[in-house]
Coordinates of C-alpha atoms in Angstrom, one line a residue:
Chain A
M21 CA -61.3 -7.5 65.9
R22 CA -60.0 -5.5 63.6
Q23 CA -62.3 -4.0 60.5
T24 CA -60.7 -4.4 57.3
T25 CA -60.1 -0.9 55.9
K26 CA -62.3 -0.3 52.9
R27 CA -59.5 1.8 51.3
S28 CA -59.0 -0.4 47.6
L29 CA -62.7 -1.8 47.3
K30 CA -63.0 0.8 44.6
L31 CA -59.8 -0.3 43.0
T32 CA -61.0 -3.9 42.8
Y33 CA -63.8 -2.8 39.8
D34 CA -61.5 -0.7 38.0
L35 CA -58.6 -3.5 37.9
F36 CA -61.6 -5.8 36.6
S37 CA -62.4 -3.7 34.0
R38 CA -59.2 -3.2 32.4
V39 CA -60.1 -7.1 31.1
K40 CA -63.0 -7.7 28.6
T41 CA -64.6 -10.8 29.4
G42 CA -63.3 -13.6 27.6
D43 CA -60.1 -12.1 27.8
F44 CA -57.4 -12.4 30.7
E45 CA -54.9 -10.7 32.7
Y46 CA -52.4 -12.5 34.7
I47 CA -49.6 -11.3 36.8
Y48 CA -47.3 -11.9 39.4
R49 CA -45.0 -9.9 41.3
G50 CA -42.4 -11.2 43.6
A51 CA -38.9 -13.4 43.7
F52 CA -39.3 -16.2 41.2
T53 CA -37.4 -19.3 41.9
Q54 CA -38.0 -22.2 39.5
N55 CA -40.0 -24.3 41.1
L56 CA -42.6 -21.2 41.2
T57 CA -42.1 -20.6 37.4
R58 CA -43.5 -24.0 36.9
K59 CA -46.5 -23.3 38.6
I60 CA -47.1 -20.3 36.7
L61 CA -46.7 -21.9 33.5
S62 CA -49.0 -24.5 34.3
L63 CA -51.6 -21.4 35.4
A64 CA -50.9 -19.8 32.2
E65 CA -51.0 -23.0 30.2
S66 CA -54.3 -24.4 31.6
N67 CA -55.8 -20.7 30.4
L68 CA -54.2 -20.8 27.1
Q69 CA -55.6 -24.6 26.0
R70 CA -59.2 -22.8 26.4
F71 CA -58.4 -20.0 24.0
V72 CA -55.5 -20.9 21.7
D73 CA -56.5 -23.7 19.1
K74 CA -53.4 -24.3 17.1
S75 CA -51.0 -25.6 18.9
S76 CA -47.9 -24.3 17.0
L77 CA -49.2 -21.0 18.5
Q78 CA -49.5 -22.4 22.1
N79 CA -46.2 -23.5 21.9
R80 CA -44.7 -20.3 20.7
I81 CA -46.8 -18.5 23.3
Y82 CA -45.6 -20.9 26.1
F83 CA -41.7 -21.2 24.8
I84 CA -41.7 -17.1 25.5
M85 CA -43.1 -17.7 28.9
V86 CA -40.6 -19.8 29.7
E87 CA -37.6 -17.9 28.2
G88 CA -39.3 -14.7 29.9
L89 CA -39.8 -16.2 33.4
Q90 CA -35.6 -18.0 33.2
N91 CA -34.5 -14.5 32.0
V92 CA -36.3 -13.2 35.3
T93 CA -34.9 -15.8 37.4
R94 CA -31.7 -15.7 36.0
H95 CA -31.0 -12.0 36.5
Q96 CA -32.8 -10.9 38.9
E97 CA -30.4 -9.2 41.2
P98 CA -29.6 -10.9 44.6
T99 CA -30.6 -7.4 46.2
S100 CA -30.5 -7.4 49.9
E101 CA -32.8 -4.4 49.1
S102 CA -36.4 -5.9 49.6
K103 CA -38.1 -3.2 48.4
S104 CA -41.1 -4.0 46.5
E105 CA -40.4 -1.9 43.6
H106 CA -37.5 -4.2 43.1
A107 CA -39.8 -7.2 42.6
G108 CA -39.9 -9.2 39.4
I109 CA -42.7 -9.6 37.1
F110 CA -44.5 -11.5 34.8
A111 CA -47.4 -10.8 33.3
I112 CA -49.5 -12.2 30.5
Q113 CA -52.4 -10.5 28.7
K114 CA -55.3 -12.0 26.3
V115 CA -56.3 -8.8 24.8
E116 CA -58.8 -10.0 21.8
N117 CA -56.6 -12.2 19.7
R118 CA -52.9 -10.7 21.0
Y119 CA -51.0 -12.3 23.7
I120 CA -48.8 -10.2 25.2
I121 CA -46.4 -11.5 27.7
T122 CA -43.9 -8.7 30.0
T123 CA -41.2 -9.5 32.7
G124 CA -39.5 -6.8 34.1
N125 CA -36.7 -7.0 37.0
T126 CA -34.5 -4.8 38.3
I127 CA -30.6 -4.0 36.4
V128 CA -27.8 -2.6 37.6
N129 CA -27.3 0.7 35.8
T130 CA -23.9 0.0 34.6
K131 CA -25.6 -3.1 32.5
V132 CA -28.3 -0.9 30.9
D133 CA -25.9 0.1 27.4
S134 CA -25.1 -3.0 27.1
L135 CA -28.3 -4.7 27.1
K136 CA -30.3 -2.2 25.3
Q137 CA -27.6 -2.4 22.7
R138 CA -28.2 -6.3 22.4
L139 CA -31.9 -5.8 21.9
E140 CA -31.5 -3.2 19.2
K141 CA -29.4 -5.2 17.4
V142 CA -31.8 -7.7 17.6
N143 CA -34.9 -6.0 16.2
N144 CA -32.7 -4.6 13.9
L145 CA -32.2 -7.7 12.3
D146 CA -34.7 -9.7 9.6
R147 CA -36.0 -13.4 10.3
E148 CA -33.1 -14.4 7.9
E149 CA -30.2 -13.0 9.7
L150 CA -31.3 -13.6 13.4
K151 CA -31.3 -17.7 12.1
K152 CA -27.4 -16.4 10.6
L153 CA -27.0 -15.0 14.2
H154 CA -28.0 -17.8 16.3
R155 CA -26.3 -20.3 14.2
E156 CA -23.4 -18.2 14.8
I157 CA -23.1 -17.6 18.3
L158 CA -23.8 -21.4 19.0
S159 CA -21.3 -22.5 16.9
T160 CA -18.6 -20.1 18.4
G161 CA -19.8 -20.4 21.8
E162 CA -19.3 -17.1 23.2
L163 CA -21.8 -17.3 26.3
S164 CA -22.3 -14.0 28.2
D165 CA -21.4 -14.3 31.8
K166 CA -25.0 -15.5 33.2
G167 CA -24.8 -18.4 30.1
G168 CA -27.2 -16.5 28.1
A169 CA -25.2 -14.9 25.0
G170 CA -28.5 -12.9 24.0
L171 CA -29.7 -16.2 22.5
G172 CA -32.8 -16.0 24.7
L173 CA -33.5 -12.6 23.0
I174 CA -32.9 -13.9 19.8
E175 CA -35.2 -17.0 19.8
M176 CA -37.9 -14.8 21.7
A177 CA -37.6 -12.2 18.4
R178 CA -37.7 -15.7 15.9
R179 CA -40.5 -16.9 17.9
S180 CA -42.8 -14.3 18.0
G181 CA -41.8 -12.9 15.1
N182 CA -42.0 -9.6 16.4
R183 CA -39.3 -6.8 17.4
L184 CA -39.2 -7.1 21.3
T185 CA -40.4 -4.0 22.9
F186 CA -38.4 -2.9 26.2
D187 CA -38.3 -0.3 28.9
F188 CA -35.7 1.0 31.0
E189 CA -37.1 2.8 34.2
Y190 CA -34.6 4.4 36.4
I191 CA -35.3 3.8 40.0
D192 CA -31.9 4.9 42.0
L193 CA -28.0 5.6 41.6
Y194 CA -27.5 1.9 41.3
W195 CA -30.9 0.3 39.9
S196 CA -33.1 0.4 36.9
Y197 CA -36.0 -1.2 35.7
F198 CA -35.8 -3.3 32.8
Y199 CA -39.3 -4.7 30.9
L200 CA -39.2 -6.9 28.6
Q201 CA -42.5 -7.9 26.4
T202 CA -43.1 -9.1 23.3
E203 CA -46.3 -10.0 21.7
I204 CA -48.0 -12.8 19.7
P205 CA -49.1 -14.2 16.9
S206 CA -47.0 -12.4 14.7
R207 CA -47.4 -9.3 12.7
T208 CA -45.2 -9.0 9.8
Y209 CA -42.1 -7.1 9.6
T210 CA -43.1 -4.1 8.5
R211 CA -45.5 -2.0 10.8
D212 CA -47.5 0.8 10.4
A213 CA -47.8 3.9 12.7
A214 CA -50.7 2.7 14.2
E215 CA -49.2 -0.6 15.1
E216 CA -46.6 0.9 16.5
L217 CA -48.2 3.1 18.8
E218 CA -50.3 0.0 20.0
E219 CA -47.1 -1.6 21.0
S220 CA -46.2 1.5 22.9
N221 CA -49.4 1.6 24.6
A222 CA -49.8 -2.2 25.8
M223 CA -46.1 -1.2 27.2
R224 CA -47.3 2.1 29.3
D225 CA -50.3 0.4 30.1
I226 CA -48.4 -2.8 31.7
K227 CA -46.2 0.0 33.2
H228 CA -48.8 1.5 34.8
L229 CA -50.5 -1.7 36.3
N230 CA -47.2 -2.3 38.0
H231 CA -46.8 0.8 39.6
I232 CA -50.5 0.9 41.2
L233 CA -49.6 -2.9 41.5
D234 CA -46.7 -1.9 43.7
K235 CA -48.1 1.4 45.5
K236 CA -51.0 -1.1 46.9
D237 CA -48.5 -4.2 47.7
I238 CA -50.0 -6.1 45.3
L239 CA -48.1 -9.6 44.8
L240 CA -50.6 -11.9 42.5
N241 CA -53.4 -10.4 40.4
F242 CA -55.1 -12.8 38.1
N243 CA -58.2 -11.5 35.9
G244 CA -60.0 -13.9 33.6
S245 CA -62.2 -16.7 33.9
F246 CA -62.7 -18.5 37.1
N247 CA -62.8 -22.6 36.9
Q248 CA -61.6 -25.1 39.3
N249 CA -58.7 -25.7 36.9
N250 CA -57.4 -22.1 37.5
I251 CA -58.3 -21.8 41.1
L252 CA -56.1 -25.1 41.7
S253 CA -53.1 -23.4 40.0
L254 CA -53.5 -20.5 41.6
L255 CA -53.6 -22.2 45.0
S256 CA -50.7 -23.7 43.7
I257 CA -48.8 -20.6 43.0
I258 CA -49.7 -19.6 46.2
K259 CA -48.6 -22.7 48.4
G260 CA -45.1 -23.0 46.3
Q261 CA -44.6 -19.1 47.1
M262 CA -45.8 -18.9 50.6
R263 CA -43.2 -20.6 53.5
V264 CA -45.2 -22.7 55.5
N265 CA -46.6 -21.4 58.5
K266 CA -50.0 -20.6 60.6
S267 CA -50.7 -17.4 58.0
A268 CA -49.8 -19.0 54.8
K269 CA -52.5 -22.0 55.8
K270 CA -55.0 -19.2 56.3
V271 CA -54.5 -16.9 53.4
Y272 CA -54.6 -20.4 51.6
Y273 CA -58.2 -21.8 53.4
I274 CA -59.8 -18.1 52.6
M275 CA -58.7 -18.3 48.9
V276 CA -60.1 -21.4 48.4
E277 CA -63.4 -20.2 49.6
M278 CA -63.2 -16.4 47.7
L279 CA -61.8 -18.5 44.6
Q280 CA -64.6 -21.1 44.2
N281 CA -67.3 -18.2 45.4
I282 CA -66.6 -16.7 41.9
S283 CA -66.4 -19.8 39.9
K284 CA -69.7 -21.0 41.8
H285 CA -72.0 -17.7 42.5
G286 CA -70.3 -15.1 39.6
N287 CA -72.1 -14.9 36.8
F288 CA -72.9 -12.6 34.1
H289 CA -75.3 -12.2 31.1
E290 CA -72.9 -13.4 28.7
E291 CA -72.4 -17.8 28.0
N292 CA -69.6 -18.5 30.2
T293 CA -69.1 -22.3 30.0
D294 CA -65.7 -22.4 30.8
G295 CA -66.1 -20.4 34.5
N296 CA -67.1 -17.0 35.8
P297 CA -65.6 -13.5 34.8
G298 CA -63.7 -12.3 38.1
I299 CA -60.4 -11.1 39.9
F300 CA -59.0 -12.0 42.9
Y301 CA -55.8 -10.2 44.4
L302 CA -53.4 -11.1 46.9
G303 CA -51.3 -8.4 48.6
Q304 CA -48.9 -8.0 51.2
T305 CA -48.4 -5.3 53.7
E306 CA -45.8 -5.2 56.6
D307 CA -48.4 -6.9 59.2
E308 CA -50.8 -8.9 57.1
Y309 CA -52.1 -10.6 53.8
V310 CA -54.5 -9.2 52.0
L311 CA -57.2 -10.8 50.0
T312 CA -59.6 -9.4 47.8
S313 CA -62.0 -10.8 45.1
G314 CA -64.9 -9.0 42.7
N315 CA -67.3 -10.7 40.4
Y316 CA -70.8 -9.8 39.0
I317 CA -74.2 -11.1 41.0
P318 CA -77.1 -10.3 39.5
T319 CA -78.2 -7.2 41.3
E320 CA -81.7 -9.0 42.7
Y321 CA -79.6 -10.7 45.3
V322 CA -77.6 -7.8 46.2
A323 CA -79.9 -7.1 49.2
D324 CA -80.0 -10.7 50.6
V325 CA -75.8 -11.1 50.5
K326 CA -75.5 -7.9 52.0
E327 CA -77.8 -8.4 54.6
R328 CA -76.1 -11.9 55.3
L329 CA -73.0 -10.1 55.4
D330 CA -73.9 -7.6 57.9
I331 CA -75.4 -10.2 60.3
I332 CA -72.4 -12.1 60.1
N333 CA -70.2 -9.0 60.9
D334 CA -72.1 -8.0 64.2
M335 CA -71.4 -11.5 65.4
D336 CA -69.0 -12.6 67.7
N337 CA -66.7 -15.4 67.8
N338 CA -69.1 -17.1 70.1
E339 CA -72.1 -16.3 67.6
L340 CA -70.2 -17.4 64.5
N341 CA -69.2 -20.7 66.4
E342 CA -73.0 -21.4 67.2
Y343 CA -74.1 -20.6 63.7
F344 CA -71.4 -23.1 62.3
N345 CA -72.3 -25.6 64.3
K346 CA -76.3 -25.3 63.8
I347 CA -75.4 -25.6 59.8
L348 CA -73.2 -28.7 60.4
L349 CA -76.3 -30.1 62.7
D350 CA -78.8 -29.0 60.5
Q351 CA -80.0 -32.0 58.3
N352 CA -82.3 -29.6 56.0
V353 CA -79.3 -28.2 55.0
I354 CA -78.0 -30.3 52.5
D355 CA -76.0 -27.5 50.5
P356 CA -74.3 -24.9 52.6
K357 CA -73.4 -22.6 50.0
K358 CA -76.5 -20.7 50.4
T359 CA -76.3 -20.5 54.2
G360 CA -73.3 -17.8 54.4
L361 CA -70.9 -20.9 55.8
G362 CA -68.1 -19.5 53.9
F363 CA -68.6 -16.1 54.8
V364 CA -68.7 -17.0 58.7
D365 CA -65.6 -19.5 58.1
M366 CA -64.0 -16.4 56.9
R367 CA -64.8 -14.6 59.5
L368 CA -63.8 -17.4 62.1
K369 CA -60.0 -17.8 60.0
S370 CA -59.0 -14.4 59.3
S371 CA -60.3 -12.9 62.9
R372 CA -61.3 -9.9 60.8
K373 CA -64.7 -8.6 59.7
I374 CA -65.5 -8.9 56.1
A375 CA -64.9 -5.5 54.0
Y376 CA -67.2 -5.6 50.8
D377 CA -68.9 -3.2 48.4
F378 CA -71.5 -3.4 45.6
K379 CA -71.2 -1.8 42.6
E380 CA -74.1 -1.3 40.2
I381 CA -73.2 -2.3 36.6
D382 CA -76.1 -2.4 34.6
D383 CA -79.9 -3.0 34.8
K384 CA -79.7 -6.4 35.6
Y385 CA -75.8 -7.1 37.5
S386 CA -73.8 -5.9 39.9
F387 CA -70.1 -6.3 41.1
F388 CA -69.5 -8.2 44.1
T389 CA -66.1 -6.9 45.8
L390 CA -64.7 -8.7 49.1
Q391 CA -61.9 -8.0 50.9
T392 CA -60.4 -9.4 53.8
S393 CA -57.3 -10.3 55.5
V394 CA -54.7 -12.7 57.4
Q395 CA -52.3 -11.5 60.3
I396 CA -48.6 -12.3 59.2
N397 CA -47.2 -13.9 62.3
Chain B
M4 CA -67.8 -56.4 53.2
E5 CA -66.0 -54.9 49.9
A6 CA -64.1 -52.0 50.9
L7 CA -64.4 -48.7 49.5
I8 CA -61.1 -47.2 47.7
I9 CA -61.2 -43.7 46.1
K10 CA -58.1 -42.5 44.6
A11 CA -56.5 -39.0 45.3
T12 CA -56.8 -36.6 42.7
E13 CA -55.7 -32.7 42.6
D14 CA -58.5 -31.7 44.7
T15 CA -60.6 -34.8 46.1
P16 CA -59.2 -37.3 49.3
E17 CA -57.8 -40.6 48.9
I18 CA -60.5 -42.9 50.6
I19 CA -59.7 -46.2 52.0
F20 CA -62.6 -48.2 53.8
D21 CA -61.5 -51.3 54.3
P22 CA -63.6 -53.7 56.5
E23 CA -60.9 -56.8 55.9
N24 CA -57.7 -54.8 56.8
E25 CA -59.3 -53.1 59.2
V26 CA -58.3 -49.7 57.5
F27 CA -60.5 -46.8 57.4
E28 CA -58.7 -43.3 56.5
I29 CA -59.4 -40.1 54.2
S30 CA -56.3 -38.0 53.6
N31 CA -55.0 -35.6 51.2
V32 CA -57.0 -32.4 49.9
S33 CA -60.7 -31.9 49.7
L34 CA -61.5 -28.7 47.5
P35 CA -63.8 -30.5 45.1
E36 CA -66.3 -27.9 43.9
N37 CA -69.5 -30.0 44.1
A38 CA -68.6 -31.8 47.9
I39 CA -72.2 -33.4 47.7
E40 CA -71.5 -35.3 44.5
F41 CA -68.1 -36.2 46.1
Y42 CA -68.9 -37.5 49.4
A43 CA -72.4 -39.5 48.2
P44 CA -71.2 -42.7 47.6
V45 CA -68.9 -42.3 50.8
L46 CA -71.8 -41.9 52.9
D47 CA -73.8 -44.6 51.0
W48 CA -71.1 -47.1 51.8
L49 CA -71.1 -45.9 55.3
K50 CA -74.6 -46.6 55.8
K51 CA -74.5 -50.2 54.5
Y52 CA -71.0 -50.6 56.7
M53 CA -73.4 -49.6 59.6
K54 CA -75.4 -52.7 59.5
N55 CA -72.7 -55.0 60.4
P56 CA -69.4 -53.3 61.7
L57 CA -66.4 -54.7 62.9
P58 CA -66.6 -54.7 66.4
K59 CA -64.1 -52.0 66.7
T60 CA -63.6 -49.6 64.3
V61 CA -61.0 -46.7 64.0
F62 CA -61.6 -43.9 61.5
N63 CA -58.2 -41.5 60.6
F64 CA -58.9 -38.4 59.0
N65 CA -55.6 -37.1 58.2
I66 CA -56.6 -34.0 55.7
E67 CA -54.2 -31.7 54.2
Y68 CA -56.9 -29.0 53.4
L69 CA -60.5 -28.6 52.7
N70 CA -63.1 -26.4 52.3
T71 CA -66.2 -25.4 54.0
A72 CA -68.4 -27.4 51.6
S73 CA -66.4 -30.5 52.3
S74 CA -66.5 -29.9 56.2
K75 CA -70.5 -30.1 56.1
Q76 CA -70.0 -33.0 54.1
I77 CA -67.1 -34.5 56.4
F78 CA -69.4 -33.7 59.6
E79 CA -72.2 -36.0 57.6
L80 CA -69.7 -38.5 57.8
I81 CA -69.1 -38.3 61.2
F82 CA -72.5 -38.0 61.9
L83 CA -72.8 -41.5 60.4
I84 CA -69.6 -42.2 62.4
D85 CA -71.1 -41.8 65.3
K86 CA -74.4 -43.5 65.1
I87 CA -72.2 -47.4 64.3
N88 CA -70.2 -46.0 67.5
E89 CA -74.0 -46.8 69.4
H90 CA -73.5 -50.7 68.8
S91 CA -69.7 -51.0 68.7
D92 CA -66.7 -49.7 69.6
V93 CA -65.6 -46.7 67.4
L94 CA -62.2 -44.4 67.6
I95 CA -62.1 -41.2 65.4
R96 CA -58.3 -40.3 65.2
W97 CA -58.3 -36.7 63.7
H98 CA -54.5 -35.7 62.6
Y99 CA -54.1 -32.2 62.0
D100 CA -50.5 -29.9 61.2
V101 CA -49.5 -28.2 64.5
I102 CA -49.3 -25.0 62.4
D103 CA -52.8 -25.5 61.1
E104 CA -54.8 -24.4 64.1
D105 CA -58.0 -24.1 61.8
M106 CA -58.2 -27.8 61.2
K107 CA -57.7 -28.3 65.1
S108 CA -60.2 -26.2 65.8
L109 CA -62.3 -28.2 63.0
G110 CA -61.7 -31.0 65.3
V111 CA -62.5 -29.5 68.7
R112 CA -66.1 -28.4 67.1
F113 CA -66.8 -31.8 65.8
T114 CA -66.1 -33.2 69.1
H115 CA -68.7 -31.3 70.6
L116 CA -71.1 -32.5 68.5
V117 CA -70.7 -35.8 68.3
K118 CA -70.6 -38.7 71.3
V119 CA -68.0 -40.9 69.6
K120 CA -64.3 -41.1 71.3
F121 CA -62.2 -38.6 69.4
E122 CA -58.8 -38.5 69.4
L123 CA -56.5 -35.1 68.3
V124 CA -53.6 -35.8 67.3
E125 CA -51.0 -33.2 66.1
Y126 CA -48.2 -33.9 63.8
E127 CA -45.2 -31.7 62.5
K128 CA -44.3 -32.0 58.8
D129 CA -40.8 -32.4 58.0
E130 CA -39.2 -29.3 56.4
E131 CA -41.0 -29.2 53.4
E132 CA -39.7 -31.8 50.9
E133 CA -38.8 -29.1 48.0
E134 CA -40.1 -30.4 45.0
D135 CA -37.3 -31.2 42.6
D136 CA -36.6 -27.9 40.5
Y137 CA -36.1 -29.0 36.6
D138 CA -34.4 -26.9 34.3
F139 CA -36.3 -26.1 31.4
N140 CA -33.3 -26.0 29.0

């Protein structure tokens, strides 16, 4: 059996602690299809419903997500290079009362200038001018070759009530990477210097994060409250994204255990009525999928959980199977969640040892990171 | 005896235990957060059925995904079915997708733990029918 490397276990808490309790961050990297887009939207939606009271605001956020996702889907260049630095990205972040939506995709260098000009044009118009331009394009029917006409950009600017933040990153002679960021709720059009700075920080932040995720081959990262609704949405994204094969099935099974682990056991001193704070990310290397979860646990439980994990990690296949059967047959065990059955199952399905880490956070709580992987066949 | 019919949800299976029509089937996914609560009425129903079962009962387990909490409860069901088997003719058909080796091994595991006749039924899913892609425009 292979030992899952501990290399990225420290990263988990760093990523997790980027997001304050009550906020969330959801990032998807990879190829975008309409089917997947729908699933991403439903996940974002179920998160929004819990935070956003005003349905008008919810609608605006939703609209901008749809538009952004469509942009990526439509404009992702059919590149033969499957390099992960070419992967499209969609991110939605809730930072206190701001919602930041970022998309990213590759673009051929020859198109950069014209896109930049269009973005600058949109950014220089005020609300009335945007409305007028919108009407003009609709009536002249002037469409771009991708059917966009820049209408999407105009609508995004209108609905967010904000300037569009963008950035182009040079990849190589042929490609650049295009980031587009929108922030909601709107602020006034006249922005002060502090706001401008904050805006550029949000862009720098997501670019930095995308580079980390790229380096670690992370495809999907959810950082926020875990409840059954979110879990089902995350699972359906995985189901929609992966080819149905042996490895995908295993990833799915293990994900279920990891995610439900967080929603059942992960807790923190703050009242969490609609889920427990945690993080889950899925990475893909050449030969395996790597699954990582992180959540708080009371420090007083750490010794027990650690002991159980060590015992289970030391078992060979026969012992794991015997242990599994014993719990099934034990009539005194009504609820198996305290028996470590989930860990045993994880080991059997992954054929790997479970990597883990505990980090003390304060006098009461620790952060528990769990990682395993599934071979790609 | 009145049939037990539970409709599937996004995370719980469809259950049809219908003696009159001789249909006994659990299908879809089983990923409830609280598996004990979900399976309690199913176990209760089986305990009643056990008292006066049909001469022959075939239980079809056709589950696509399940969490470990559910596997314990599913085993509780199988444990009861094993008892029904003591005084009537019972067969369990355990269906699994050909690519799902874990669902297969769970079935195999159960066969070692009970006496009731078990049939492992492998199926091959057609090319996953792509859900309709609709346009947002």
